[in-house]
GROMACS .gro file of C-alpha atoms in nm:
model
  234
    1MET     CA    1   0.000   0.000   0.000
    2SER     CA    2   0.142   0.338  -0.098
    3PRO     CA    3   0.188   0.597   0.180
    4ARG     CA    4  -0.070   0.870   0.215
    5SER     CA    5   0.011   1.206   0.060
    6ALA     CA    6   0.086   1.510   0.273
    7SER     CA    7  -0.248   1.665   0.178
    8VAL     CA    8  -0.438   1.355   0.290
    9ASN     CA    9  -0.252   1.350   0.621
   10GLU     CA   10  -0.326   1.717   0.673
   11GLU     CA   11  -0.696   1.660   0.608
   12LEU     CA   12  -0.703   1.371   0.856
   13ARG     CA   13  -0.537   1.591   1.120
   14ARG     CA   14  -0.786   1.868   1.052
   15ARG     CA   15  -1.081   1.634   1.092
   16SER     CA   16  -0.940   1.488   1.414
   17ARG     CA   17  -0.902   1.834   1.562
   18GLU     CA   18  -1.254   1.931   1.454
   19ARG     CA   19  -1.398   1.622   1.623
   20LEU     CA   20  -1.217   1.708   1.947
   21LEU     CA   21  -1.350   2.064   1.941
   22GLN     CA   22  -1.706   1.944   1.880
   23ALA     CA   23  -1.684   1.679   2.152
   24ALA     CA   24  -1.555   1.936   2.402
   25VAL     CA   25  -1.847   2.171   2.337
   26GLU     CA   26  -2.102   1.891   2.359
   27LEU     CA   27  -1.971   1.741   2.682
   28VAL     CA   28  -1.912   2.066   2.869
   29GLY     CA   29  -2.260   2.179   2.767
   30GLU     CA   30  -2.406   1.852   2.899
   31ARG     CA   31  -2.200   1.799   3.215
   32GLY     CA   32  -2.011   2.116   3.295
   33TYR     CA   33  -1.639   2.177   3.287
   34GLU     CA   34  -1.527   1.999   3.603
   35ALA     CA   35  -1.722   1.682   3.525
   36THR     CA   36  -1.571   1.656   3.177
   37THR     CA   37  -1.231   1.494   3.141
   38LEU     CA   38  -0.991   1.487   2.849
   39ALA     CA   39  -1.050   1.112   2.831
   40ASP     CA   40  -1.425   1.176   2.798
   41ILE     CA   41  -1.361   1.420   2.516
   42ALA     CA   42  -1.130   1.179   2.336
   43ASP     CA   43  -1.385   0.899   2.369
   44ARG     CA   44  -1.669   1.114   2.234
   45ALA     CA   45  -1.449   1.221   1.943
   46GLY     CA   46  -1.337   0.866   1.872
   47SER     CA   47  -0.974   0.968   1.919
   48ALA     CA   48  -0.682   0.836   2.118
   49ARG     CA   49  -0.622   1.015   2.450
   50GLY     CA   50  -0.272   1.112   2.342
   51LEU     CA   51  -0.406   1.292   2.036
   52VAL     CA   52  -0.571   1.555   2.259
   53SER     CA   53  -0.234   1.655   2.402
   54TYR     CA   54  -0.090   1.661   2.050
   55TYR     CA   55  -0.318   1.951   1.958
   56PHE     CA   56  -0.389   2.123   2.290
   57PRO     CA   57  -0.169   2.182   2.599
   58GLY     CA   58  -0.458   2.120   2.838
   59LYS     CA   59  -0.832   2.100   2.896
   60ARG     CA   60  -0.880   2.473   2.951
   61GLN     CA   61  -0.717   2.555   2.618
   62LEU     CA   62  -0.919   2.290   2.437
   63VAL     CA   63  -1.250   2.406   2.582
   64GLN     CA   64  -1.182   2.773   2.516
   65SER     CA   65  -1.083   2.697   2.157
   66ALA     CA   66  -1.398   2.488   2.117
   67VAL     CA   67  -1.628   2.760   2.250
   68HIS     CA   68  -1.454   3.027   2.044
   69ARG     CA   69  -1.508   2.808   1.738
   70LEU     CA   70  -1.877   2.776   1.816
   71MET     CA   71  -1.902   3.152   1.873
   72HIS     CA   72  -1.710   3.232   1.557
   73ARG     CA   73  -1.914   3.005   1.335
   74THR     CA   74  -2.244   3.108   1.493
   75LEU     CA   75  -2.155   3.473   1.438
   76GLU     CA   76  -2.041   3.404   1.083
   77GLU     CA   77  -2.362   3.218   1.006
   78GLY     CA   78  -2.574   3.497   1.150
   79LEU     CA   79  -2.393   3.769   0.956
   80GLU     CA   80  -2.414   3.585   0.625
   81ARG     CA   81  -2.763   3.441   0.644
   82GLU     CA   82  -3.018   3.525   0.377
   83PRO     CA   83  -3.105   3.785   0.279
   84ARG     CA   84  -2.739   3.881   0.258
   85THR     CA   85  -2.664   4.241   0.342
   86GLU     CA   86  -2.376   4.486   0.358
   87ASP     CA   87  -2.571   4.732   0.572
   88GLY     CA   88  -2.358   4.807   0.878
   89ARG     CA   89  -2.646   4.861   1.120
   90GLU     CA   90  -2.815   4.537   1.019
   91ARG     CA   91  -2.489   4.345   1.055
   92MET     CA   92  -2.435   4.489   1.404
   93ALA     CA   93  -2.786   4.379   1.500
   94ARG     CA   94  -2.721   4.029   1.366
   95ALA     CA   95  -2.392   4.009   1.556
   96ILE     CA   96  -2.557   4.105   1.885
   97ASP     CA   97  -2.839   3.858   1.832
   98ALA     CA   98  -2.601   3.576   1.741
   99ILE     CA   99  -2.398   3.610   2.061
  100LEU     CA  100  -2.699   3.665   2.288
  101GLY     CA  101  -2.866   3.365   2.124
  102LEU     CA  102  -2.575   3.143   2.221
  103ALA     CA  103  -2.595   3.256   2.583
  104ARG     CA  104  -2.972   3.201   2.586
  105ASP     CA  105  -2.959   2.856   2.427
  106ARG     CA  106  -2.641   2.723   2.594
  107PRO     CA  107  -2.619   2.879   2.940
  108VAL     CA  108  -2.414   2.598   3.097
  109LEU     CA  109  -2.154   2.608   2.822
  110MET     CA  110  -2.127   2.987   2.819
  111ARG     CA  111  -2.116   3.006   3.199
  112GLN     CA  112  -1.822   2.768   3.201
  113HIS     CA  113  -1.656   2.969   2.925
  114MET     CA  114  -1.692   3.296   3.115
  115ALA     CA  115  -1.552   3.132   3.428
  116GLY     CA  116  -1.253   3.012   3.228
  117LEU     CA  117  -1.180   3.363   3.104
  118LEU     CA  118  -1.146   3.477   3.466
  119GLN     CA  119  -0.865   3.229   3.526
  120ALA     CA  120  -0.505   3.344   3.532
  121GLU     CA  121  -0.440   3.267   3.165
  122GLY     CA  122  -0.740   3.470   3.044
  123PHE     CA  123  -0.799   3.449   2.670
  124VAL     CA  124  -0.637   3.158   2.495
  125GLN     CA  125  -0.476   3.304   2.184
  126CYS     CA  126  -0.592   3.036   1.944
  127PRO     CA  127  -0.694   3.056   1.576
  128GLU     CA  128  -1.062   3.031   1.676
  129GLN     CA  129  -1.038   3.333   1.907
  130GLN     CA  130  -0.855   3.531   1.639
  131ARG     CA  131  -1.122   3.460   1.380
  132LEU     CA  132  -1.394   3.563   1.623
  133ALA     CA  133  -1.204   3.887   1.686
  134GLU     CA  134  -1.170   3.951   1.313
  135LEU     CA  135  -1.545   3.918   1.260
  136LEU     CA  136  -1.626   4.151   1.549
  137ARG     CA  137  -1.369   4.408   1.431
  138ASP     CA  138  -1.521   4.395   1.082
  139THR     CA  139  -1.868   4.440   1.232
  140ALA     CA  140  -1.754   4.750   1.421
  141ALA     CA  141  -1.589   4.889   1.107
  142ARG     CA  142  -1.895   4.834   0.889
  143HIS     CA  143  -2.114   4.992   1.153
  144GLY     CA  144  -1.922   5.313   1.092
  145SER     CA  145  -1.646   5.311   1.351
  146ARG     CA  146  -1.383   5.580   1.301
  147ASP     CA  147  -1.150   5.410   1.549
  148VAL     CA  148  -1.184   5.034   1.528
  149ASP     CA  149  -0.897   4.980   1.769
  150ALA     CA  150  -1.103   5.152   2.037
  151ASP     CA  151  -1.453   5.048   1.932
  152TYR     CA  152  -1.385   4.678   1.884
  153PRO     CA  153  -1.271   4.621   2.247
  154MET     CA  154  -1.579   4.812   2.366
  155LEU     CA  155  -1.810   4.596   2.152
  156ARG     CA  156  -1.638   4.281   2.279
  157SER     CA  157  -1.666   4.397   2.640
  158LEU     CA  158  -2.033   4.487   2.607
  159LEU     CA  159  -2.115   4.148   2.456
  160MET     CA  160  -1.915   3.968   2.725
  161GLY     CA  161  -2.096   4.166   2.993
  162ALA     CA  162  -2.433   4.080   2.842
  163VAL     CA  163  -2.343   3.710   2.825
  164TYR     CA  164  -2.225   3.717   3.186
  165ALA     CA  165  -2.551   3.878   3.295
  166MET     CA  166  -2.754   3.615   3.110
  167VAL     CA  167  -2.573   3.313   3.255
  168LEU     CA  168  -2.527   3.434   3.612
  169PRO     CA  169  -2.671   3.159   3.834
  170ASN     CA  170  -2.998   3.232   4.016
  171VAL     CA  171  -3.028   3.594   3.895
  172PRO     CA  172  -2.992   3.589   3.514
  173MET     CA  173  -3.110   3.890   3.319
  174PRO     CA  174  -3.348   3.823   3.028
  175SER     CA  175  -3.201   3.844   2.682
  176VAL     CA  176  -3.468   4.085   2.560
  177THR     CA  177  -3.369   4.342   2.824
  178LEU     CA  178  -3.002   4.320   2.735
  179ARG     CA  179  -3.082   4.325   2.364
  180ALA     CA  180  -3.282   4.644   2.407
  181GLU     CA  181  -2.994   4.812   2.591
  182LEU     CA  182  -2.738   4.712   2.328
  183PHE     CA  183  -2.969   4.816   2.046
  184ARG     CA  184  -3.014   5.159   2.208
  185ARG     CA  185  -2.640   5.203   2.240
  186TYR     CA  186  -2.577   5.123   1.876
  187ARG     CA  187  -2.893   5.302   1.754
  188LEU     CA  188  -3.049   4.994   1.602
  189ASP     CA  189  -3.416   4.937   1.528
  190TRP     CA  190  -3.580   4.652   1.720
  191GLU     CA  191  -3.691   4.487   1.395
  192MET     CA  192  -3.331   4.448   1.279
  193GLY     CA  193  -3.134   4.129   1.324
  194PHE     CA  194  -3.333   3.836   1.458
  195PRO     CA  195  -3.603   3.982   1.685
  196PRO     CA  196  -3.688   3.731   1.960
  197ASP     CA  197  -4.025   3.561   1.936
  198ALA     CA  198  -4.239   3.480   2.238
  199GLY     CA  199  -4.066   3.146   2.295
  200ALA     CA  200  -3.719   3.293   2.289
  201ALA     CA  201  -3.819   3.582   2.511
  202SER     CA  202  -3.945   3.345   2.778
  203GLY     CA  203  -3.651   3.107   2.748
  204GLY     CA  204  -3.862   2.843   2.580
  205ALA     CA  205  -3.691   2.825   2.244
  206PRO     CA  206  -3.558   2.479   2.161
  207CYS     CA  207  -3.182   2.436   2.173
  208GLU     CA  208  -3.029   2.280   1.865
  209THR     CA  209  -2.845   1.961   1.953
  210ASP     CA  210  -2.662   1.888   1.627
  211LEU     CA  211  -2.350   2.104   1.624
  212SER     CA  212  -2.169   1.925   1.342
  213ARG     CA  213  -2.202   2.205   1.089
  214TYR     CA  214  -2.012   2.441   1.317
  215PHE     CA  215  -1.714   2.208   1.326
  216ALA     CA  216  -1.715   2.054   0.979
  217THR     CA  217  -1.464   2.154   0.717
  218GLY     CA  218  -1.590   2.262   0.379
  219GLU     CA  219  -1.762   2.576   0.255
  220ARG     CA  220  -1.839   2.871   0.478
  221PRO     CA  221  -2.165   3.065   0.453
  222ASP     CA  222  -1.983   3.322   0.236
  223GLY     CA  223  -1.886   3.057  -0.018
  224GLY     CA  224  -1.519   3.033   0.080
  225GLN     CA  225  -1.345   2.751   0.258
  226SER     CA  226  -1.409   2.693   0.624
  227ASP     CA  227  -1.140   2.710   0.885
  228GLY     CA  228  -0.868   2.457   0.865
  229ALA     CA  229  -0.676   2.343   1.165
  230PRO     CA  230  -0.337   2.498   1.226
  231ALA     CA  231  -0.031   2.282   1.224
  232PRO     CA  232  -0.006   2.070   1.539
  233ARG     CA  233   0.208   2.195   1.823
  234LYS     CA  234   0.573   2.102   1.803
   0.00000   0.00000   0.00000
């Protein structure tokens, strides 16, 4: 049997990494961070335990990368959904709704993510986090920012604060209240973006369980190629 080509090996590595990211999101969302082990994640992904360490230095880095991937792809999907638009105000509304929707639908996962950001290492500087940052910076720019370097961190902080308020145990704030505040700040009309229906407003909207499209390689919503995995750590 002839050896596999470099491109085939790279694709296999990419798929393995994607499966680990998806498994991490699923298990932390189901069980919480502390109850999820790297062995659990490897088993769910159908990977060897040692392969996790090949791509990620530890559980915290894996989980943060996984959540940042889910956030990035959810935001990307929201921005590029039909009808497509280049209107900066509409794109800002879609961005806000995409992030608030994640916090509403996956409170356990996002609560664990926020807790992880408060740890000593803070943000994990991974490709997923960088792509999320790029989308948010572009959103701020298209909204009309004259100083993206100042306005992007403010947008990120406001969204993080809203997520934190939504997932705070025992005293969560409703998403519609936070949405209204963010829409006022950015001078957006309520009908823009994805206005919450009665079910979403009351927390009764169903949570999608199949996350595979957020972690699959292939075409992005904008018609380009989806994220590939970076080269494994040396």
